Coordinates of C-alpha atoms in Angstrom, one line a residue:
X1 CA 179.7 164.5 57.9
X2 CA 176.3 162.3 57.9
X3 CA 174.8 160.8 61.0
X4 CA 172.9 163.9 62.2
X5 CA 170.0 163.3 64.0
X6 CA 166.5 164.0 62.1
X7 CA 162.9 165.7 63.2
X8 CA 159.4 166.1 61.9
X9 CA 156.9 164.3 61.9
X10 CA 156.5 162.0 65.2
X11 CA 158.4 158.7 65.2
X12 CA 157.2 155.4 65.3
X13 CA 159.0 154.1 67.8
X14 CA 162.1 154.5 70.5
X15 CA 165.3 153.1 70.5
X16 CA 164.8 149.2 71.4
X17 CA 166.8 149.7 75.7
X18 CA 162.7 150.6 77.1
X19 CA 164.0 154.0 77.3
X20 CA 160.9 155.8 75.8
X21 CA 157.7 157.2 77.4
X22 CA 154.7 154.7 77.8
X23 CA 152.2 154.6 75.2
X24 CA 154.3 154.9 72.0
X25 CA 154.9 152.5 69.4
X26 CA 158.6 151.2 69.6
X27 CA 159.1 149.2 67.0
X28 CA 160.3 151.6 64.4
X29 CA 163.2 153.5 65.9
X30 CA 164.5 150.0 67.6
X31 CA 164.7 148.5 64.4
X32 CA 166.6 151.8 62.9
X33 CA 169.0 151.3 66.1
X34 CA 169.5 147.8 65.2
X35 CA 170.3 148.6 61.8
X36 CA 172.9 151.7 62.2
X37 CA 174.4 149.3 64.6
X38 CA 175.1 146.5 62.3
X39 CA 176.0 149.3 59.7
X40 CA 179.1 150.4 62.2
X41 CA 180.0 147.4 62.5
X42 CA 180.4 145.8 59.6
X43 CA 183.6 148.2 58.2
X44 CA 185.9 148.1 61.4
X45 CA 187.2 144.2 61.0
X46 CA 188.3 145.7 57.3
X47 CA 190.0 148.7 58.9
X48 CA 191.9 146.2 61.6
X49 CA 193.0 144.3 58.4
X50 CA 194.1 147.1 56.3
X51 CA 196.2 149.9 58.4
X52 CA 199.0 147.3 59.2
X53 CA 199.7 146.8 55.2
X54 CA 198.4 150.8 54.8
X55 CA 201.6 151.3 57.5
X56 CA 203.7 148.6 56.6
X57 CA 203.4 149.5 52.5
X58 CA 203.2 153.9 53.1
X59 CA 205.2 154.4 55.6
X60 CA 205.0 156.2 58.9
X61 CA 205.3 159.6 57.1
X62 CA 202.9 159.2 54.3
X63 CA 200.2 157.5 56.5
X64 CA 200.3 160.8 59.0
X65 CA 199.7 162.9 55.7
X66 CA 196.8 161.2 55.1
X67 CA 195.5 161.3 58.6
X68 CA 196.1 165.0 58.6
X69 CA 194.4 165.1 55.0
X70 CA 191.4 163.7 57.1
X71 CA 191.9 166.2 59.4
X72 CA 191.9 169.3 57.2
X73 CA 188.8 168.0 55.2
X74 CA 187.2 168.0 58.8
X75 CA 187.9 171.5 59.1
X76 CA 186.4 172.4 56.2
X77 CA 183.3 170.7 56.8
X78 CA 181.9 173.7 57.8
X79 CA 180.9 174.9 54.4
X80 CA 177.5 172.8 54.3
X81 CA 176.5 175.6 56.3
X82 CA 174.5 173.3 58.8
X83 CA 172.2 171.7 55.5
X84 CA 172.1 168.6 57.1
X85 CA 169.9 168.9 59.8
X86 CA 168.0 171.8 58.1
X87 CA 167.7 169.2 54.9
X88 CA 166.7 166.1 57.7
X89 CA 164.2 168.3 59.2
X90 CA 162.7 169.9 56.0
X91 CA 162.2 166.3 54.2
X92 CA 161.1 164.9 57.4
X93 CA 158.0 167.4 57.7
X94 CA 156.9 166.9 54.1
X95 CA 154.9 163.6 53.4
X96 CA 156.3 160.9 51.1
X97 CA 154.1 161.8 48.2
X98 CA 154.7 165.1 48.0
X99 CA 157.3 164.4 44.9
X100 CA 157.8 167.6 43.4
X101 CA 158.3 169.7 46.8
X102 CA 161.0 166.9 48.0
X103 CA 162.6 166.9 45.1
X104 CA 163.1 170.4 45.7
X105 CA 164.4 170.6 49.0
X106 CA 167.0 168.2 48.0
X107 CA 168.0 169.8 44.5
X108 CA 168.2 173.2 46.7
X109 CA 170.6 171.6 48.9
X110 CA 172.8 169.5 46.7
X111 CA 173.3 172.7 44.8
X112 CA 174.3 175.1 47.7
X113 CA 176.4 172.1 49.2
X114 CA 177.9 171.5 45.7
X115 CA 178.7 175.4 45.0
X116 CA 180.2 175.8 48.8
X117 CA 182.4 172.7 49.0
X118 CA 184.1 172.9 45.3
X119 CA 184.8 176.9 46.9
X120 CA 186.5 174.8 49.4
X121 CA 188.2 172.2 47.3
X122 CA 189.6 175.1 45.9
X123 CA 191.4 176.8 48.7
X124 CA 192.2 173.7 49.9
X125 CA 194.0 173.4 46.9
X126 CA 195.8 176.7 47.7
X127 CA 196.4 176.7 51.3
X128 CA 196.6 172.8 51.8
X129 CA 200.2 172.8 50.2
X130 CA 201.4 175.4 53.1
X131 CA 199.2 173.8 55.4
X132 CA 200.9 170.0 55.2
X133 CA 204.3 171.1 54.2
X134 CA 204.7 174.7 56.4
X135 CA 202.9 173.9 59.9
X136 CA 203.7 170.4 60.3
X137 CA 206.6 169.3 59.2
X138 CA 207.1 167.1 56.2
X139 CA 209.8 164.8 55.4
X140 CA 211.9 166.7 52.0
X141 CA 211.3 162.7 50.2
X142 CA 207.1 163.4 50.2
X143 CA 207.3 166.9 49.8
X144 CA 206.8 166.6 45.8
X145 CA 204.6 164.2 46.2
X146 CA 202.1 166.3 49.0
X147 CA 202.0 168.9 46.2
X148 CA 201.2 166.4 43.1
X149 CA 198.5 165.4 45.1
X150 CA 197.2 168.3 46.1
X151 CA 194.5 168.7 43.7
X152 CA 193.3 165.1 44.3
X153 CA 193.2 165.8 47.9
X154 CA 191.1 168.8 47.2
X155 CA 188.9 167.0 45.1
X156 CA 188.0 165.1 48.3
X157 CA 186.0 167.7 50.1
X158 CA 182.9 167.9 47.7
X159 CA 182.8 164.5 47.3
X160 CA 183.0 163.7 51.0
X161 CA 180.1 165.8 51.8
X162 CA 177.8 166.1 49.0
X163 CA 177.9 162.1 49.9
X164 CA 177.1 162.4 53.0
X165 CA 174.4 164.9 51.7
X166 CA 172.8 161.9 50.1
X167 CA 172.8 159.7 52.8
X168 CA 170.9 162.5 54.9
X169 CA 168.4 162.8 52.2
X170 CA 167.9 158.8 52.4
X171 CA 167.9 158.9 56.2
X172 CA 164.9 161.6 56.1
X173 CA 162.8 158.9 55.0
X174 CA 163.8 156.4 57.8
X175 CA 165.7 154.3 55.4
X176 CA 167.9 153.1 57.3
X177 CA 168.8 150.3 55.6
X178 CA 169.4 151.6 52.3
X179 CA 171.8 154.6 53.9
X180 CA 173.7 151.5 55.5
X181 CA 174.5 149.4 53.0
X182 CA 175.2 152.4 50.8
X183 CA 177.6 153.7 54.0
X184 CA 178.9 150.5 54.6
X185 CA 180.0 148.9 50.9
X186 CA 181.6 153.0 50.2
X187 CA 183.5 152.8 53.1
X188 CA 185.1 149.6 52.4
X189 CA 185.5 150.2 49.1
X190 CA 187.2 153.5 49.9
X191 CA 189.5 151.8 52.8
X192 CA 190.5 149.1 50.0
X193 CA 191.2 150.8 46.4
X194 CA 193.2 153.2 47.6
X195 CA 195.3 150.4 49.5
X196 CA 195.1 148.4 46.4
X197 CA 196.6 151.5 44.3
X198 CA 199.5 151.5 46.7
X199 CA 200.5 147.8 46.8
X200 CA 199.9 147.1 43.0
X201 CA 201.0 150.4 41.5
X202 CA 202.9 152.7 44.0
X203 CA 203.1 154.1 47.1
X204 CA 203.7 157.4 46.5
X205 CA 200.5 159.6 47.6
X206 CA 200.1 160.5 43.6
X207 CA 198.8 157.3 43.0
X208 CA 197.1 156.6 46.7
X209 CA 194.9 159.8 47.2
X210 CA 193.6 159.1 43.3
X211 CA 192.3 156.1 44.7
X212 CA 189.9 157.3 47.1
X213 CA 188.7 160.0 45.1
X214 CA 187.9 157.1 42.8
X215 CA 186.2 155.2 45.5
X216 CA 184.2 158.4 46.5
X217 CA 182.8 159.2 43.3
X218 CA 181.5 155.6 42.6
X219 CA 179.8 155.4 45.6
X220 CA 178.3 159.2 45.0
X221 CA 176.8 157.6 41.5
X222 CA 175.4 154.7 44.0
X223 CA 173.8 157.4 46.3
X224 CA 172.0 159.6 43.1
X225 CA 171.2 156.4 41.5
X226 CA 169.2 155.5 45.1
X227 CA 167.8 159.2 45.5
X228 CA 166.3 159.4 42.0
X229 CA 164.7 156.0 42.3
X230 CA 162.9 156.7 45.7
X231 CA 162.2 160.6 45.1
X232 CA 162.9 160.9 41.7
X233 CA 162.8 162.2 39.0
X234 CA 165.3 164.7 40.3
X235 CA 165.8 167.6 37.9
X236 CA 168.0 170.6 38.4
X237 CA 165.2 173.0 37.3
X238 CA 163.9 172.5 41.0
X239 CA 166.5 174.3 42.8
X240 CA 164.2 176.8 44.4
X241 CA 165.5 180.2 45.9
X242 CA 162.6 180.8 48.9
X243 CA 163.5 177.0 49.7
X244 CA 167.8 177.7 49.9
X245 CA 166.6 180.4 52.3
X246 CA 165.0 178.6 54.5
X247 CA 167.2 175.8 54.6
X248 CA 170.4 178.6 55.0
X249 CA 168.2 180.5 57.9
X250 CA 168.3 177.1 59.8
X251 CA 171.7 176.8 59.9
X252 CA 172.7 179.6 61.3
X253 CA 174.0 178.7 64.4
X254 CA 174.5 175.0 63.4
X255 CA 177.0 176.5 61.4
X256 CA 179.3 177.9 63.6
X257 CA 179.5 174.7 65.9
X258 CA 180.1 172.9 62.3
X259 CA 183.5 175.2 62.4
X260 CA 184.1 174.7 65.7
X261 CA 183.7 171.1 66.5
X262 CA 186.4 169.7 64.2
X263 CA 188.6 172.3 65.4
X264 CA 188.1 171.1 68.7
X265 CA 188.6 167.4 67.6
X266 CA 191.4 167.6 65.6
X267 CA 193.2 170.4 67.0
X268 CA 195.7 167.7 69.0
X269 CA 196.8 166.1 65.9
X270 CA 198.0 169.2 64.2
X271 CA 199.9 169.8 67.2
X272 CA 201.6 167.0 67.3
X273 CA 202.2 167.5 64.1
X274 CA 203.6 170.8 64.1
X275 CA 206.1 169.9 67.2
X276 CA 206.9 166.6 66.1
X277 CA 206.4 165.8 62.8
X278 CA 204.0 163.8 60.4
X279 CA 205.6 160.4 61.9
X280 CA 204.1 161.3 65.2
X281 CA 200.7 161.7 63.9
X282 CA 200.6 158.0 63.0
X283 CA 201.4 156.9 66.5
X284 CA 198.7 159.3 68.3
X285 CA 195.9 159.1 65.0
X286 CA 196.1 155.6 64.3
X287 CA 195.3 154.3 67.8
X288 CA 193.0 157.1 68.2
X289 CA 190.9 156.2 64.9
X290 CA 190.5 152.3 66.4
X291 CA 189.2 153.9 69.5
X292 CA 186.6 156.1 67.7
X293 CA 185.0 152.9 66.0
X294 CA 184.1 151.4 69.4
X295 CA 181.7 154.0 69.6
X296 CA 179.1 152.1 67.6
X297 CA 176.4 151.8 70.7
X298 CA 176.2 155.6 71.2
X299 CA 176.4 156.5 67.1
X300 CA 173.3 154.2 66.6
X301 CA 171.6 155.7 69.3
X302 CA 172.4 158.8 68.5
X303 CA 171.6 158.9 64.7
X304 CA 167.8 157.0 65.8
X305 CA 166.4 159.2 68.9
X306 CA 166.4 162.8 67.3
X307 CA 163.2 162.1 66.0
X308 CA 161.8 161.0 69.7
X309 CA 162.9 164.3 71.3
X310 CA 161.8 166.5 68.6
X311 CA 158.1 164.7 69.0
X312 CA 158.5 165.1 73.0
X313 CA 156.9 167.4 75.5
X314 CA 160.1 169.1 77.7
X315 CA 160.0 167.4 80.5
X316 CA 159.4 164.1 78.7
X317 CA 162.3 164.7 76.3
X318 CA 164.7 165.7 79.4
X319 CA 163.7 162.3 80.7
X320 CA 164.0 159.9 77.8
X321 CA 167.3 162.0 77.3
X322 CA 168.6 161.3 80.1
X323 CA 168.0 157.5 80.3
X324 CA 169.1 156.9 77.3
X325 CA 172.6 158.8 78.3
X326 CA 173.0 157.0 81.9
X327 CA 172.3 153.5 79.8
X328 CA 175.2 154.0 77.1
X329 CA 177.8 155.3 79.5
X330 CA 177.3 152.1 81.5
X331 CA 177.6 150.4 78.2
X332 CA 180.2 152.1 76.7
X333 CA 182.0 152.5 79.3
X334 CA 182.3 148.5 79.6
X335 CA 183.6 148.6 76.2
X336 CA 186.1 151.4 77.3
X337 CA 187.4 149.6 80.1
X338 CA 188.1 146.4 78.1
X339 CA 189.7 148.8 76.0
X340 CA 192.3 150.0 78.3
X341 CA 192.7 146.4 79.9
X342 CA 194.0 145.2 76.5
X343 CA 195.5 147.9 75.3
X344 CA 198.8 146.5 75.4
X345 CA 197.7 143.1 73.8
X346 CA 195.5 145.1 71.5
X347 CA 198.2 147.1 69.3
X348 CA 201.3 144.7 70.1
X349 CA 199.8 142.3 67.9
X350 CA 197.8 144.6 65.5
X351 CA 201.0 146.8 64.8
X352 CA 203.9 145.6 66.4
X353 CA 205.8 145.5 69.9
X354 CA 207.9 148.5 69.0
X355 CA 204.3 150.5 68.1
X356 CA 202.6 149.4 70.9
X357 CA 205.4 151.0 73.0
X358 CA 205.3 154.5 72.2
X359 CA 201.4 154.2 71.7
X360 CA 200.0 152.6 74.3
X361 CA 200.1 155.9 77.3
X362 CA 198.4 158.3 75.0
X363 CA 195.8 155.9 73.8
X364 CA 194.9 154.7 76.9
X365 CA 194.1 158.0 78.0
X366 CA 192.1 158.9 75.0
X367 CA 189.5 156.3 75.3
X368 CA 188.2 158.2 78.6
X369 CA 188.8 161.0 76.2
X370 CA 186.4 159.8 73.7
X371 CA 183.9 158.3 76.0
X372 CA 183.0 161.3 77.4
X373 CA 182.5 162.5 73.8
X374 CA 180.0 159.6 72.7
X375 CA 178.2 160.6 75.7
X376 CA 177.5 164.1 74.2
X377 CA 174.8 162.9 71.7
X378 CA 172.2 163.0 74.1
X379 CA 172.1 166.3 75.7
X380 CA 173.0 168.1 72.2
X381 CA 170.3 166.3 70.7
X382 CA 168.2 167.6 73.4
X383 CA 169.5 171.2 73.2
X384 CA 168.4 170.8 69.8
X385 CA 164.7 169.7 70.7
X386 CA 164.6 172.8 72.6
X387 CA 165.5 174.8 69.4
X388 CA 168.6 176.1 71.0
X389 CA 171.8 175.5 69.0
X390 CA 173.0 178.8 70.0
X391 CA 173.7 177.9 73.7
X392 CA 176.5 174.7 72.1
X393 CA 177.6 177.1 69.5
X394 CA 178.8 179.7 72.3
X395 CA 179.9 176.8 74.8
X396 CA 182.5 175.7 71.9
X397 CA 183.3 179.4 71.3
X398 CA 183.8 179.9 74.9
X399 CA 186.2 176.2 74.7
X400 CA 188.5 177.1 71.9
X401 CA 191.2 179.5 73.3
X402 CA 191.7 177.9 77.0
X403 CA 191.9 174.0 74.8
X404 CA 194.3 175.1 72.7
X405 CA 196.6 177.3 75.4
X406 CA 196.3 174.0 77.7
X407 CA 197.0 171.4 74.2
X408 CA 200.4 173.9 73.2
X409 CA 201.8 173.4 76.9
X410 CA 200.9 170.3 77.7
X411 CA 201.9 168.7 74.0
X412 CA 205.0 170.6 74.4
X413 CA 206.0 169.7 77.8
X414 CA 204.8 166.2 77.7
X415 CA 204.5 165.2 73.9
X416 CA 201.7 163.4 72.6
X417 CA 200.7 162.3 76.0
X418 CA 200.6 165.4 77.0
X419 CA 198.3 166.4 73.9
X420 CA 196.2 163.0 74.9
X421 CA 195.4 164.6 78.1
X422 CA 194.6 168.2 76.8
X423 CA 192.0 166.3 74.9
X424 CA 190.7 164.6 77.4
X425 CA 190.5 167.4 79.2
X426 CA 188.3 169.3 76.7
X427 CA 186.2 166.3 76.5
X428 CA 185.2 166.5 79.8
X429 CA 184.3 170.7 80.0
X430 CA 182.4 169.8 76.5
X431 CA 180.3 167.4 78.1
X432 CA 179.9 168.6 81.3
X433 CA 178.7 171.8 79.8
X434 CA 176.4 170.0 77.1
X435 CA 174.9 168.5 80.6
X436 CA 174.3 171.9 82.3
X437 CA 173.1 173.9 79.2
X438 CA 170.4 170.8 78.5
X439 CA 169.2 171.0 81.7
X440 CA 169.9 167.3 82.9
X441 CA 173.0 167.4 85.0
X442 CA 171.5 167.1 88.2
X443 CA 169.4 163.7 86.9
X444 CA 172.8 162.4 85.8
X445 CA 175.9 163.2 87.6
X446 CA 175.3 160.5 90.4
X447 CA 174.5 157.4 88.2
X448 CA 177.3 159.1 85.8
X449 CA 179.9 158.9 88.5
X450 CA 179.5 154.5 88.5
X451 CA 180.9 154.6 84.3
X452 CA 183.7 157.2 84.8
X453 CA 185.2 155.3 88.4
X454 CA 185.3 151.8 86.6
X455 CA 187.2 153.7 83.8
X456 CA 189.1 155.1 86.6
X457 CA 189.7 151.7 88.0
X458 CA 190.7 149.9 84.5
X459 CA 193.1 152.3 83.8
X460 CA 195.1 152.1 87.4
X461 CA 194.9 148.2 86.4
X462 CA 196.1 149.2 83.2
X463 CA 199.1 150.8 84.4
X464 CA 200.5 148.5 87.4
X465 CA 199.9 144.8 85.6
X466 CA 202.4 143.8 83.1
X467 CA 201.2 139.9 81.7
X468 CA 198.4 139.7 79.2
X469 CA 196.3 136.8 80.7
X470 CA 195.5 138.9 84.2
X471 CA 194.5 141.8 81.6
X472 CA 191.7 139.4 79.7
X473 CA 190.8 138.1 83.2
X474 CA 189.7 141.9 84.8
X475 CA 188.5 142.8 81.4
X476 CA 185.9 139.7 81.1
X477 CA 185.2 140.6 84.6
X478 CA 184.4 144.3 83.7
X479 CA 181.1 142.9 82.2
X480 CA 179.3 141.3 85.6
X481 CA 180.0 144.9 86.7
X482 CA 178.2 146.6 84.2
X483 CA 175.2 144.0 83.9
X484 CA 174.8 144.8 88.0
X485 CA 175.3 148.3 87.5
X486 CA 172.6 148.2 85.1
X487 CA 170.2 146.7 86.5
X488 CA 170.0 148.4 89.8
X489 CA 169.9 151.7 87.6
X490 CA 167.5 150.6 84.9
X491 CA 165.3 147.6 85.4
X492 CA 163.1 147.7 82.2
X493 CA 166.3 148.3 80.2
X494 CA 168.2 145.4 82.0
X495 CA 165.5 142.5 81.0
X496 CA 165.2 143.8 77.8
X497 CA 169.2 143.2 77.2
X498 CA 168.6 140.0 79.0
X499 CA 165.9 138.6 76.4
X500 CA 168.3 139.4 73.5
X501 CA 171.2 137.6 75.3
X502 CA 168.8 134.7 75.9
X503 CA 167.0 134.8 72.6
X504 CA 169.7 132.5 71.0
X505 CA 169.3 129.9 73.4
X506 CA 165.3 129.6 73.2
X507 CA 166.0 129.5 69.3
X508 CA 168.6 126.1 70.0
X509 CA 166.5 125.2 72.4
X510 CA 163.4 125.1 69.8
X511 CA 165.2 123.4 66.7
X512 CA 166.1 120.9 69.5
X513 CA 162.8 119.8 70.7
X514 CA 161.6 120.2 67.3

């Protein structure tokens, strides 16, 4: 829900890969990249620890609830109307003295986000009970329990995104750190009570779901407690009506891709769902979640170079746009590809041989699936810049029918591998026509083309070599590839990489002659 990019006033800097214009400071925005990085880091090793015991204490059944509780909160998202960015930008344009007028941009928008997401808790409450138990099917043992839950599971959505309302409001200010660690501790604490609830008290998803609406709320008492100290005192008296119709005018067409976009991305879980049952779900959503988490290069990125394309002349934002996307799908796509080499290794001894065997096909092909969607940050960001959120909101519009005839025939002629490939294949149209709407696809398809073959190439390898030792071999030798790759595309970028990489050693190398 949080993570949207943010505009105003100019940056002070560019993300810290030499991919901004001459003659402007860099410091700030790398620092910001360096810190969202760290940030998405630090809660994966807890999530690699945690979903074995989460399966292994749950159960296949109850764990695919959950991920399609996820899924319908997603869905739902929607109903903060597209405040983040309009609260981002408003905050962003005000300076940091201007107390009262702050204070009311963010009361205006905690209070239309508050009154449109418990309106949501509550048909969630009505319709998520038909939703979990009458379009996918649910095993007769969990049925009770799906309902006793329900109202927890509603209880959810506000919490889930008048948090992340917060950390938008922290992230106006460039405070990245703070919207980190706030990020970070929440969403370990939320992967660990509820696990805690389950091994200690029960199982059963009436004593589970309470546990991450418990982990939610004290880490939205954390986020208040952190606004009102830095832009405080925050009363409810300045909720301010000319303010909330702004902030709902910006929106507009933010809104409908904000109904769209986790339709798009979640649309292949509900399928599998539906045709094969929640048990199903935890085989396709649990490798696919571990995927999504690699994507830490292009989510710090993404979440630090709004502010340099909303500053930028056209022609200098297309260009920083598109340097920064050619460099991250060379990067990211060396993580992808060491991905797919050790795939096999990867889940047989995170979940198990017999997992690994019915998981393996359709995760492999939804890591070029959700390459090609980390890749999408730059040119929406630069749509954006050009004040044109109506051209993505039509391209999803115009995505949505021919996805989900392709996902209902392919799922049902080919199961979830089928429904892995219908998702890959609206990841590529998504992008490709994020790249021709922004007006950079003819920069990028060429040095675009190096990324997508070695993905190409790992996933062949992938698919003809059986022992795990060859696997670690091509995927440590993925990274020559990618250093070479880089540096014949972008010099400036290449030496800077190579400083960090040697900074280590110079420090060693100090303390020793020292």
């Amino acid at each position: 829900m949080t993570g949207s990019g943010q505009s105003g006033e100019k940056p002070q800097g560019q993300t810290g890969t030499a991919m901004a214009s001459e003659g402007k400071p860099r410091n700030r925005l790398y620092v910001n990249f360096i810190i969202n990085l760290i940030g998405a880091l630090l809660p994966i090793p807890v999530m690699i620890l945690t979903v074995p015991v989460y399966i292994d204490y749950v159960g296949d059944a109850r764990y695919g609830v959950i991920s399609l509780i996820w899924v319908m909160i997603g869905y739902l998202g929607f109903l903060e109307l597209g405040l983040a960015p309009a609260t981002i930008n408003a905050l962003a344009r005000l300076d940091h003295s201007d107390q009262r007028e702050r204070a009311r941009v963010i009361v205006t928008s905690f209070t239309i986000n508050a009154s449109m997401t418990f309106f949501g808790a509550f048909l969630l409450y009505l319709l998520g009970s038909y939703i979990v138990g009458g379009v996918v099917q649910v095993p007769l043992e969990i049925e009770d329990e799906v309902k006793a839950a329900m109202p927890w599971i509603a209880l959810l959505l506000p919490l889930v995104i008048l948090n992340g309302a917060g950390i938008d409001a922290i992230e106006a200010r460039e405070n990245f750190a703070l919207a980190n660690v706030l990020q970070v501790s929440g969403a370990i604490f939320a992967q660990i009570l509820p696990l805690a609830f389950a091994v200690f008290v029960s199982p059963d998803l009436g004593t589970v779901i309470p546990g991450a609406v418990l982990a939610r709320v004290l880490l939205m008492l954390a986020i208040f407690v952190a606004i009102n100290r830095i832009e405080g005192p925050i009363r409810i008296t300045d909720f301010d009506m000319e303010r909330a119709r702004k902030l709902l005018s910006y929106g507009g067409w933010v809104t409908i891709s904000s109904v769209l976009t986790p339709i798009l991305g979640s649309l292949d879980q509900l399928m599998v769902g539906r045709f094969f049952g929640v048990a199903a779900v935890t085989y396709y959503a649990v490798p696919l979640n571990l995927i999504s988490r690699s994507q830490i290069i292009p989510g710090a990125i993404s979440r630090a170079i709004f502010p340099r394309l909303a500053s930028s002349e056209a022609e200098e934002a297309k260009t920083l746009s598109a340097r920064v996307l050619v460099v991250t799908a060379l990067l990211y796509g060396g993580i992808c590809a060491s991905i797919i080499l050790l795939m096999d290794p990867l889940l047989t001894l995170w979940l198990g041989e017999a997992f690994a065997e019915r998981a393996r096909l359709p995760a492999t092909i939804l890591v070029t699936s959700i390459w090609l969607n980390s890749l999408i940050f730059a040119p929406y960001w630069l749509i954006h810049s050009q004040r044109r959120p109506d051209l993505i909101a039509k391209l999803h519009l115009g995505l949505l029918v021919p996805f989900a005839g392709v996902l209902v025939l392919l799922t049902m002629q080919f199961g979830i591998v089928g429904a892995a490939i219908a998702a890959a294949l609206r990841s590529l149209f998504d992008f490709s026509g994020h790249l021709a709407l922004s007006g950079i696809l003819r920069r990028v398809v060429l040095p675009l083309a190096l990324p997508f073959a070695l993905l190409a190439a790992a996933t062949l390898a992938h698919l003809t070599i059986n022992d795990w030792l060859t696997a670690f071999i091509l995927a440590c030798a993925v990274w020559p590839v990618v250093a070479l790759l880089v540096f014949l595309l972008d010099r400036a970028t290449f030496n800077l990489l190579l400083g960090f990489g040697l900074k280590p050693l110079k420090l060693i190398s100090g303390r020793g002659d020292a």
